Amino acid sequence: MKKTLTAFAALAVCGLASAQSSVTLFGVVDAGVTYQSNTARDTVTGLSNKQSKWSLGNSGYNSSRIGFRGTEDLGGGLAASFWLEAPITNDDGATGISTFSRRSTVSLSGGFGELRLGRDYTPTFWNDTVFDPFGTNGSGTNVISTVSGNTTINNANYVRASNSVGYFLPPNLGGFYGQVQYSFAENTSTSATSTTAATSSSAGRYVGGRFGYANGPLDVALGVGQSIAVDTTTLERKVQTINLGASYDFGPVKLFGELSSVKNKFDTALGNTHDSYNGYLIGATVPVGAGLIRASYSQVRYNEGTAGITGEDPLARKLAIGYVHNLSKRTALYATVARVNNRNDVNYTGGLVSASTTGYGSTGVGFSGLPRSSTGYDFGIRHAF
């Protein structure tokens, strides 16, 4: 009897296993020593001041993470998938698998494409990172991404959007690809006249799309999106993004480029104004034996139209160069140096969103006054599993 029950149990387990694919555990652990410095000018005295810091950071080459993903074959060309990915701070161990804020999706895919639900990357972010030789990681992150993700613009949907529904075109379209995404604001509808982030408000909603063509050495894509950051009875603030990116792999060198336009629009009863942040990036990677040389130049020009802004429109420029040495397919050493220069005048009274240093996460340093320049160095190791 015991052997019979054991046999039935084994058959049940085998049947369950055959109906599902295996779950994959994956992740990245990245740590490095980083030095960040920032020079600013006192707007009253005109004197310069400098702040600097040495630290051990994470995610200098690839973002540290841990995740689980899996796919079930439903037959007839259909498949169900899930993806749960959590950020980790391996430099201090303070953040583990406490949230799956990097990505948490479930999807259904087939010949029609893929329908994906949950928290996911926004279409407009992809061009900022795919066409950056540094992948928006570490001190080399392009200044377009620094400006777009800064707290002054305060676009919570810049990198990812929660509560989203996304559709992806099928991969068999001769190199053409694309996606659209809608993120629900999830605010309660009310008949009250007061509009806040929790009542009768569209704050938090994101709508965007990205369409491109990738074939052989060429990859080019256009991204468009809008995020509603504030929606009250007195102000509706929208962040509109459009960017065009491309790369071409010649073999000995791979070239990258991006054009970006971000508008922070303010709609009030007194009128409509907007701040514009227009930028571009050019970059390259050069394989050298087991290593890869990376370089990029990016800049963003400001045109801030909000009442009260005076002074010359700022121009933020960034130059970055780095080297990655692959010890294996999963382990690499890296070094990066980057420099930011902010051009502005003493009369500027705006919120200079590029004022953040070349640092990232907790590695950056602050500034006192009007920022002029920043320098960052990263030396680290990345291991993927």
Tab-separated table of C-alpha atoms in Angstrom:
chain	number	residue	atom	x	y	z
A	1	MET	CA	0.000	0.000	0.000
A	2	LYS	CA	2.819	2.361	0.906
A	3	LYS	CA	4.607	1.671	-2.393
A	4	THR	CA	1.357	2.306	-4.294
A	5	LEU	CA	0.836	5.654	-2.618
A	6	THR	CA	4.443	6.563	-3.328
A	7	ALA	CA	3.995	5.683	-6.982
A	8	PHE	CA	0.822	7.776	-7.243
A	9	ALA	CA	2.588	10.697	-5.575
A	10	ALA	CA	5.487	10.431	-8.009
A	11	LEU	CA	3.085	10.382	-10.961
A	12	ALA	CA	1.287	13.454	-9.597
A	13	VAL	CA	4.552	15.339	-9.233
A	14	CYS	CA	5.623	14.350	-12.746
A	15	GLY	CA	2.270	15.447	-14.132
A	16	LEU	CA	2.529	18.792	-12.371
A	17	ALA	CA	6.071	19.326	-13.641
A	18	SER	CA	5.098	18.510	-17.213
A	19	ALA	CA	2.360	21.156	-17.133
A	20	GLN	CA	4.766	23.905	-16.134
A	21	SER	CA	8.163	25.191	-17.136
A	22	SER	CA	10.843	25.639	-14.518
A	23	VAL	CA	11.141	28.867	-12.554
A	24	THR	CA	14.415	30.726	-13.106
A	25	LEU	CA	16.273	32.524	-10.329
A	26	PHE	CA	18.450	35.328	-11.696
A	27	GLY	CA	20.255	38.400	-10.506
A	28	VAL	CA	23.176	40.788	-10.516
A	29	VAL	CA	25.518	41.729	-7.674
A	30	ASP	CA	27.514	44.870	-8.483
A	31	ALA	CA	29.753	46.782	-6.083
A	32	GLY	CA	32.450	49.388	-6.533
A	33	VAL	CA	34.490	52.122	-4.915
A	34	THR	CA	33.384	55.556	-6.102
A	35	TYR	CA	34.628	59.089	-5.646
A	36	GLN	CA	32.305	62.057	-6.271
A	37	SER	CA	33.036	65.772	-6.100
A	38	ASN	CA	30.951	68.857	-6.824
A	39	THR	CA	32.029	72.492	-7.249
A	40	ALA	CA	29.507	75.320	-6.853
A	41	ARG	CA	29.502	79.121	-6.659
A	42	ASP	CA	27.930	81.166	-3.900
A	43	THR	CA	25.324	83.425	-5.550
A	44	VAL	CA	25.973	86.235	-3.036
A	45	THR	CA	29.741	86.269	-2.549
A	46	GLY	CA	30.749	84.654	-5.845
A	47	LEU	CA	33.145	82.363	-3.991
A	48	SER	CA	33.545	78.740	-5.011
A	49	ASN	CA	32.988	75.821	-2.661
A	50	LYS	CA	33.570	72.105	-3.108
A	51	GLN	CA	32.095	68.960	-1.603
A	52	SER	CA	33.460	65.454	-2.149
A	53	LYS	CA	33.040	61.911	-0.879
A	54	TRP	CA	34.557	58.429	-1.154
A	55	SER	CA	32.123	55.551	-0.775
A	56	LEU	CA	31.372	51.948	-1.620
A	57	GLY	CA	28.336	51.900	-3.883
A	58	ASN	CA	26.351	49.410	-5.907
A	59	SER	CA	25.071	49.290	-9.500
A	60	GLY	CA	27.986	51.116	-11.096
A	61	TYR	CA	27.920	48.892	-14.201
A	62	ASN	CA	24.650	46.959	-13.944
A	63	SER	CA	21.844	47.477	-11.437
A	64	SER	CA	22.058	45.049	-8.518
A	65	ARG	CA	18.936	42.897	-8.412
A	66	ILE	CA	17.428	39.502	-7.727
A	67	GLY	CA	14.426	38.046	-9.478
A	68	PHE	CA	12.264	35.135	-10.464
A	69	ARG	CA	10.729	34.468	-13.865
A	70	GLY	CA	8.915	31.608	-15.508
A	71	THR	CA	6.794	30.612	-18.499
A	72	GLU	CA	4.074	28.018	-18.972
A	73	ASP	CA	3.283	26.620	-22.417
A	74	LEU	CA	-0.507	26.670	-22.757
A	75	GLY	CA	-0.544	25.000	-26.162
A	76	GLY	CA	-1.707	26.375	-29.474
A	77	GLY	CA	1.108	28.922	-29.488
A	78	LEU	CA	-0.038	30.555	-26.222
A	79	ALA	CA	2.174	31.049	-23.177
A	80	ALA	CA	1.681	32.564	-19.735
A	81	SER	CA	4.634	34.232	-18.029
A	82	PHE	CA	5.534	36.063	-14.860
A	83	TRP	CA	8.486	38.264	-13.870
A	84	LEU	CA	9.252	39.423	-10.325
A	85	GLU	CA	12.416	41.506	-9.870
A	86	ALA	CA	13.630	43.245	-6.722
A	87	PRO	CA	16.401	45.843	-6.226
A	88	ILE	CA	19.142	45.004	-3.731
A	89	THR	CA	21.742	47.211	-2.047
A	90	ASN	CA	24.577	44.757	-1.631
A	91	ASP	CA	26.993	47.478	-0.488
A	92	ASP	CA	25.280	47.690	2.913
A	93	GLY	CA	22.731	44.854	2.771
A	94	ALA	CA	19.947	47.226	3.830
A	95	THR	CA	17.625	46.376	0.919
A	96	GLY	CA	16.799	42.807	-0.023
A	97	ILE	CA	13.705	41.164	-1.455
A	98	SER	CA	11.340	43.566	0.258
A	99	THR	CA	9.615	44.843	-2.892
A	100	PHE	CA	9.538	43.818	-6.552
A	101	SER	CA	9.694	47.447	-7.603
A	102	ARG	CA	12.033	46.875	-10.547
A	103	ARG	CA	9.444	44.764	-12.331
A	104	SER	CA	6.386	42.761	-11.310
A	105	THR	CA	4.368	41.541	-14.286
A	106	VAL	CA	2.208	38.690	-15.527
A	107	SER	CA	1.615	38.275	-19.241
A	108	LEU	CA	-0.061	36.270	-21.986
A	109	SER	CA	1.749	35.909	-25.303
A	110	GLY	CA	1.171	34.265	-28.653
A	111	GLY	CA	1.063	34.977	-32.343
A	112	PHE	CA	-0.786	38.219	-31.585
A	113	GLY	CA	2.112	39.570	-29.496
A	114	GLU	CA	2.210	39.981	-25.724
A	115	LEU	CA	-0.238	41.495	-23.237
A	116	ARG	CA	1.598	42.432	-20.040
A	117	LEU	CA	0.085	43.627	-16.734
A	118	GLY	CA	1.750	45.141	-13.685
A	119	ARG	CA	4.736	47.375	-12.917
A	120	ASP	CA	7.071	47.695	-15.871
A	121	TYR	CA	9.507	49.997	-17.657
A	122	THR	CA	7.945	52.883	-19.582
A	123	PRO	CA	8.424	52.998	-23.376
A	124	THR	CA	10.006	56.468	-23.222
A	125	PHE	CA	12.713	55.348	-20.782
A	126	TRP	CA	14.012	52.601	-23.072
A	127	ASN	CA	15.670	54.984	-25.543
A	128	ASP	CA	17.497	56.787	-22.728
A	129	THR	CA	19.122	53.544	-21.553
A	130	VAL	CA	19.360	51.337	-24.679
A	131	PHE	CA	21.201	53.992	-26.681
A	132	ASP	CA	23.516	55.002	-23.833
A	133	PRO	CA	26.860	53.122	-23.847
A	134	PHE	CA	26.705	53.222	-20.043
A	135	GLY	CA	23.108	51.986	-19.877
A	136	THR	CA	22.092	54.757	-17.407
A	137	ASN	CA	24.206	53.112	-14.686
A	138	GLY	CA	26.910	54.614	-12.523
A	139	SER	CA	28.822	57.844	-13.002
A	140	GLY	CA	28.605	57.508	-16.788
A	141	THR	CA	24.816	57.904	-16.904
A	142	ASN	CA	23.901	60.436	-19.601
A	143	VAL	CA	22.697	63.884	-18.528
A	144	ILE	CA	19.384	63.401	-20.407
A	145	SER	CA	18.486	60.702	-17.913
A	146	THR	CA	19.788	62.788	-14.988
A	147	VAL	CA	17.503	65.681	-15.917
A	148	SER	CA	14.460	63.523	-16.705
A	149	GLY	CA	14.724	61.587	-13.443
A	150	ASN	CA	15.478	64.542	-11.189
A	151	THR	CA	13.167	65.335	-8.281
A	152	THR	CA	12.614	68.902	-9.558
A	153	ILE	CA	10.694	67.584	-12.565
A	154	ASN	CA	9.311	64.945	-10.186
A	155	ASN	CA	8.062	62.509	-12.825
A	156	ALA	CA	7.283	59.337	-10.882
A	157	ASN	CA	6.728	57.489	-14.164
A	158	TYR	CA	10.050	58.323	-15.769
A	159	VAL	CA	11.657	54.861	-15.482
A	160	ARG	CA	8.735	52.618	-14.581
A	161	ALA	CA	4.966	52.826	-14.263
A	162	SER	CA	2.831	50.904	-11.797
A	163	ASN	CA	-0.663	49.539	-12.461
A	164	SER	CA	0.046	49.380	-16.181
A	165	VAL	CA	-1.337	47.498	-19.154
A	166	GLY	CA	1.137	47.020	-21.962
A	167	TYR	CA	0.995	45.493	-25.420
A	168	PHE	CA	4.049	44.341	-27.396
A	169	LEU	CA	4.085	43.526	-31.089
A	170	PRO	CA	5.057	39.945	-32.048
A	171	PRO	CA	8.761	39.424	-32.870
A	172	ASN	CA	8.198	38.082	-36.403
A	173	LEU	CA	7.641	41.391	-38.208
A	174	GLY	CA	10.862	41.548	-40.186
A	175	GLY	CA	12.752	43.625	-37.635
A	176	PHE	CA	9.941	45.999	-36.700
A	177	TYR	CA	9.050	46.130	-33.002
A	178	GLY	CA	6.854	48.226	-30.782
A	179	GLN	CA	4.899	48.610	-27.588
A	180	VAL	CA	2.187	50.774	-26.037
A	181	GLN	CA	1.483	51.246	-22.354
A	182	TYR	CA	-1.296	52.722	-20.232
A	183	SER	CA	-0.880	53.187	-16.495
A	184	PHE	CA	-3.966	53.698	-14.322
A	185	ALA	CA	-3.977	56.615	-11.895
A	186	GLU	CA	-6.139	54.562	-9.506
A	187	ASN	CA	-7.669	57.610	-7.818
A	188	THR	CA	-11.236	57.497	-6.516
A	189	SER	CA	-13.801	59.281	-8.652
A	190	THR	CA	-15.949	61.679	-6.635
A	191	SER	CA	-18.579	64.311	-7.293
A	192	ALA	CA	-16.825	66.713	-4.939
A	193	THR	CA	-15.470	69.891	-6.451
A	194	SER	CA	-12.132	69.525	-4.688
A	195	THR	CA	-9.543	67.686	-6.712
A	196	THR	CA	-6.559	66.113	-5.003
A	197	ALA	CA	-4.230	63.248	-5.782
A	198	ALA	CA	-6.740	60.916	-4.143
A	199	THR	CA	-10.049	62.224	-5.491
A	200	SER	CA	-11.225	62.863	-9.063
A	201	SER	CA	-7.625	63.180	-10.189
A	202	SER	CA	-5.602	61.854	-13.112
A	203	ALA	CA	-2.334	62.312	-11.216
A	204	GLY	CA	-0.140	59.262	-11.732
A	205	ARG	CA	-1.503	58.289	-15.146
A	206	TYR	CA	0.974	57.464	-17.908
A	207	VAL	CA	0.371	56.871	-21.609
A	208	GLY	CA	3.194	56.083	-24.006
A	209	GLY	CA	4.517	54.059	-26.882
A	210	ARG	CA	7.743	53.071	-28.604
A	211	PHE	CA	8.230	51.780	-32.130
A	212	GLY	CA	11.436	50.829	-33.870
A	213	TYR	CA	13.333	48.731	-36.347
A	214	ALA	CA	16.241	46.399	-35.568
A	215	ASN	CA	17.938	44.356	-38.251
A	216	GLY	CA	21.569	43.268	-38.297
A	217	PRO	CA	23.816	46.082	-37.063
A	218	LEU	CA	21.068	48.755	-37.095
A	219	ASP	CA	18.640	49.625	-34.314
A	220	VAL	CA	16.476	52.758	-34.353
A	221	ALA	CA	13.434	53.641	-32.216
A	222	LEU	CA	11.046	56.516	-31.486
A	223	GLY	CA	9.456	56.919	-28.060
A	224	VAL	CA	6.555	59.204	-27.053
A	225	GLY	CA	4.836	59.486	-23.683
A	226	GLN	CA	2.951	61.675	-21.228
A	227	SER	CA	2.782	61.447	-17.458
A	228	ILE	CA	0.360	63.487	-15.356
A	229	ALA	CA	2.351	64.504	-12.280
A	230	VAL	CA	-0.154	66.895	-10.638
A	231	ASP	CA	-3.897	67.262	-11.185
A	232	THR	CA	-5.766	69.606	-8.821
A	233	THR	CA	-8.367	72.354	-9.141
A	234	THR	CA	-5.577	74.932	-9.450
A	235	LEU	CA	-2.880	73.096	-11.426
A	236	GLU	CA	-2.488	70.320	-13.935
A	237	ARG	CA	1.157	69.466	-14.553
A	238	LYS	CA	2.091	67.126	-17.382
A	239	VAL	CA	5.514	65.796	-18.320
A	240	GLN	CA	5.680	65.094	-22.053
A	241	THR	CA	8.612	63.191	-23.523
A	242	ILE	CA	9.641	62.417	-27.079
A	243	ASN	CA	12.966	60.834	-27.976
A	244	LEU	CA	14.613	59.216	-30.970
A	245	GLY	CA	17.546	56.859	-30.560
A	246	ALA	CA	19.725	54.777	-32.853
A	247	SER	CA	22.794	52.556	-32.845
A	248	TYR	CA	24.883	50.933	-35.560
A	249	ASP	CA	27.445	48.205	-35.024
A	250	PHE	CA	30.320	48.458	-37.501
A	251	GLY	CA	32.176	45.611	-35.782
A	252	PRO	CA	35.345	47.427	-34.646
A	253	VAL	CA	33.142	50.170	-33.172
A	254	LYS	CA	29.459	50.549	-32.260
A	255	LEU	CA	27.993	54.046	-32.465
A	256	PHE	CA	25.071	55.399	-30.406
A	257	GLY	CA	22.942	58.524	-30.666
A	258	GLU	CA	19.807	60.031	-29.161
A	259	LEU	CA	17.716	63.192	-29.473
A	260	SER	CA	15.423	64.025	-26.553
A	261	SER	CA	12.790	66.649	-25.774
A	262	VAL	CA	11.100	66.858	-22.365
A	263	LYS	CA	8.396	69.419	-21.581
A	264	ASN	CA	7.160	70.114	-18.074
A	265	LYS	CA	3.775	71.764	-18.749
A	266	PHE	CA	1.826	73.847	-16.226
A	267	ASP	CA	-1.884	74.472	-16.912
A	268	THR	CA	-3.583	76.920	-14.540
A	269	ALA	CA	-6.568	79.253	-14.581
A	270	LEU	CA	-4.174	82.157	-15.250
A	271	GLY	CA	-2.611	80.557	-18.311
A	272	ASN	CA	-0.329	77.833	-19.567
A	273	THR	CA	3.466	77.740	-19.355
A	274	HIS	CA	6.105	75.073	-19.786
A	275	ASP	CA	9.757	74.322	-19.167
A	276	SER	CA	11.686	72.608	-21.963
A	277	TYR	CA	14.725	70.368	-21.670
A	278	ASN	CA	16.170	69.545	-25.078
A	279	GLY	CA	19.205	67.309	-25.297
A	280	TYR	CA	21.250	64.910	-27.325
A	281	LEU	CA	23.751	62.100	-26.814
A	282	ILE	CA	26.507	60.616	-28.953
A	283	GLY	CA	28.528	57.621	-27.865
A	284	ALA	CA	30.565	54.605	-28.858
A	285	THR	CA	31.793	51.246	-27.631
A	286	VAL	CA	34.969	49.583	-28.902
A	287	PRO	CA	35.687	45.910	-28.172
A	288	VAL	CA	39.321	45.299	-27.221
A	289	GLY	CA	40.128	41.644	-26.613
A	290	ALA	CA	38.174	40.559	-23.555
A	291	GLY	CA	37.286	44.161	-22.766
A	292	LEU	CA	35.091	46.998	-23.956
A	293	ILE	CA	35.897	50.713	-24.097
A	294	ARG	CA	32.854	52.951	-23.564
A	295	ALA	CA	32.536	56.681	-24.203
A	296	SER	CA	29.712	59.211	-24.445
A	297	TYR	CA	28.999	62.923	-24.625
A	298	SER	CA	25.572	64.276	-23.695
A	299	GLN	CA	24.081	67.700	-23.113
A	300	VAL	CA	20.745	69.278	-22.198
A	301	ARG	CA	19.750	72.882	-22.848
A	302	TYR	CA	17.127	74.488	-20.616
A	303	ASN	CA	14.313	76.822	-21.594
A	304	GLU	CA	12.376	77.480	-18.427
A	305	GLY	CA	9.281	79.594	-18.970
A	306	THR	CA	7.825	79.539	-15.468
A	307	ALA	CA	7.123	82.981	-14.028
A	308	GLY	CA	9.995	84.308	-11.954
A	309	ILE	CA	12.816	82.522	-13.783
A	310	THR	CA	15.565	84.950	-14.742
A	311	GLY	CA	19.095	84.639	-15.990
A	312	GLU	CA	20.658	82.859	-18.948
A	313	ASP	CA	19.169	79.481	-19.844
A	314	PRO	CA	21.546	76.829	-18.455
A	315	LEU	CA	23.371	74.225	-20.504
A	316	ALA	CA	24.475	70.985	-18.858
A	317	ARG	CA	27.234	68.972	-20.555
A	318	LYS	CA	28.658	65.588	-19.635
A	319	LEU	CA	31.612	63.583	-20.899
A	320	ALA	CA	32.142	59.994	-19.750
A	321	ILE	CA	34.662	57.292	-20.596
A	322	GLY	CA	35.089	53.828	-19.167
A	323	TYR	CA	36.486	50.361	-19.606
A	324	VAL	CA	34.937	46.954	-18.861
A	325	HIS	CA	37.102	43.834	-18.645
A	326	ASN	CA	35.188	40.563	-18.856
A	327	LEU	CA	36.724	37.854	-16.676
A	328	SER	CA	33.989	35.469	-17.871
A	329	LYS	CA	30.506	35.648	-19.375
A	330	ARG	CA	29.104	36.542	-15.962
A	331	THR	CA	31.866	38.425	-14.170
A	332	ALA	CA	33.456	41.735	-15.152
A	333	LEU	CA	35.676	44.468	-13.734
A	334	TYR	CA	34.909	48.068	-14.668
A	335	ALA	CA	36.263	51.596	-14.370
A	336	THR	CA	34.500	54.851	-15.279
A	337	VAL	CA	35.331	58.542	-15.108
A	338	ALA	CA	32.804	61.294	-15.890
A	339	ARG	CA	32.675	65.070	-15.814
A	340	VAL	CA	29.649	67.405	-15.765
A	341	ASN	CA	29.850	71.119	-16.582
A	342	ASN	CA	26.899	73.413	-15.917
A	343	ARG	CA	26.862	76.719	-17.789
A	344	ASN	CA	24.629	79.325	-16.125
A	345	ASP	CA	24.884	82.852	-14.820
A	346	VAL	CA	24.646	84.386	-11.373
A	347	ASN	CA	21.135	85.723	-12.086
A	348	TYR	CA	19.669	82.299	-12.771
A	349	THR	CA	16.865	81.565	-10.299
A	350	GLY	CA	15.520	78.265	-11.643
A	351	GLY	CA	15.657	74.807	-10.172
A	352	LEU	CA	18.633	73.513	-12.224
A	353	VAL	CA	17.580	69.871	-12.386
A	354	SER	CA	20.982	68.755	-13.664
A	355	ALA	CA	22.499	69.966	-10.405
A	356	SER	CA	22.796	66.407	-9.128
A	357	THR	CA	26.379	65.234	-9.297
A	358	THR	CA	27.684	62.430	-11.440
A	359	GLY	CA	26.990	60.145	-8.486
A	360	TYR	CA	24.173	57.653	-8.291
A	361	GLY	CA	22.080	56.350	-5.435
A	362	SER	CA	23.736	57.204	-2.116
A	363	THR	CA	27.121	57.921	-3.712
A	364	GLY	CA	26.353	61.461	-4.889
A	365	VAL	CA	27.243	64.610	-2.971
A	366	GLY	CA	25.261	67.807	-2.567
A	367	PHE	CA	26.125	71.383	-3.407
A	368	SER	CA	25.799	74.805	-1.843
A	369	GLY	CA	24.995	77.630	-4.237
A	370	LEU	CA	24.874	77.431	-8.021
A	371	PRO	CA	26.523	74.197	-9.261
A	372	ARG	CA	29.341	74.556	-11.763
A	373	SER	CA	30.976	71.157	-12.262
A	374	SER	CA	31.007	67.588	-10.982
A	375	THR	CA	33.449	64.718	-11.334
A	376	GLY	CA	32.909	61.033	-10.653
A	377	TYR	CA	35.075	57.890	-10.631
A	378	ASP	CA	33.889	54.269	-10.346
A	379	PHE	CA	36.013	51.134	-9.876
A	380	GLY	CA	34.065	47.923	-9.340
A	381	ILE	CA	33.102	44.335	-10.047
A	382	ARG	CA	29.875	42.898	-11.438
A	383	HIS	CA	28.728	39.299	-11.175
A	384	ALA	CA	25.545	38.014	-12.832
A	385	PHE	CA	23.789	34.726	-12.081
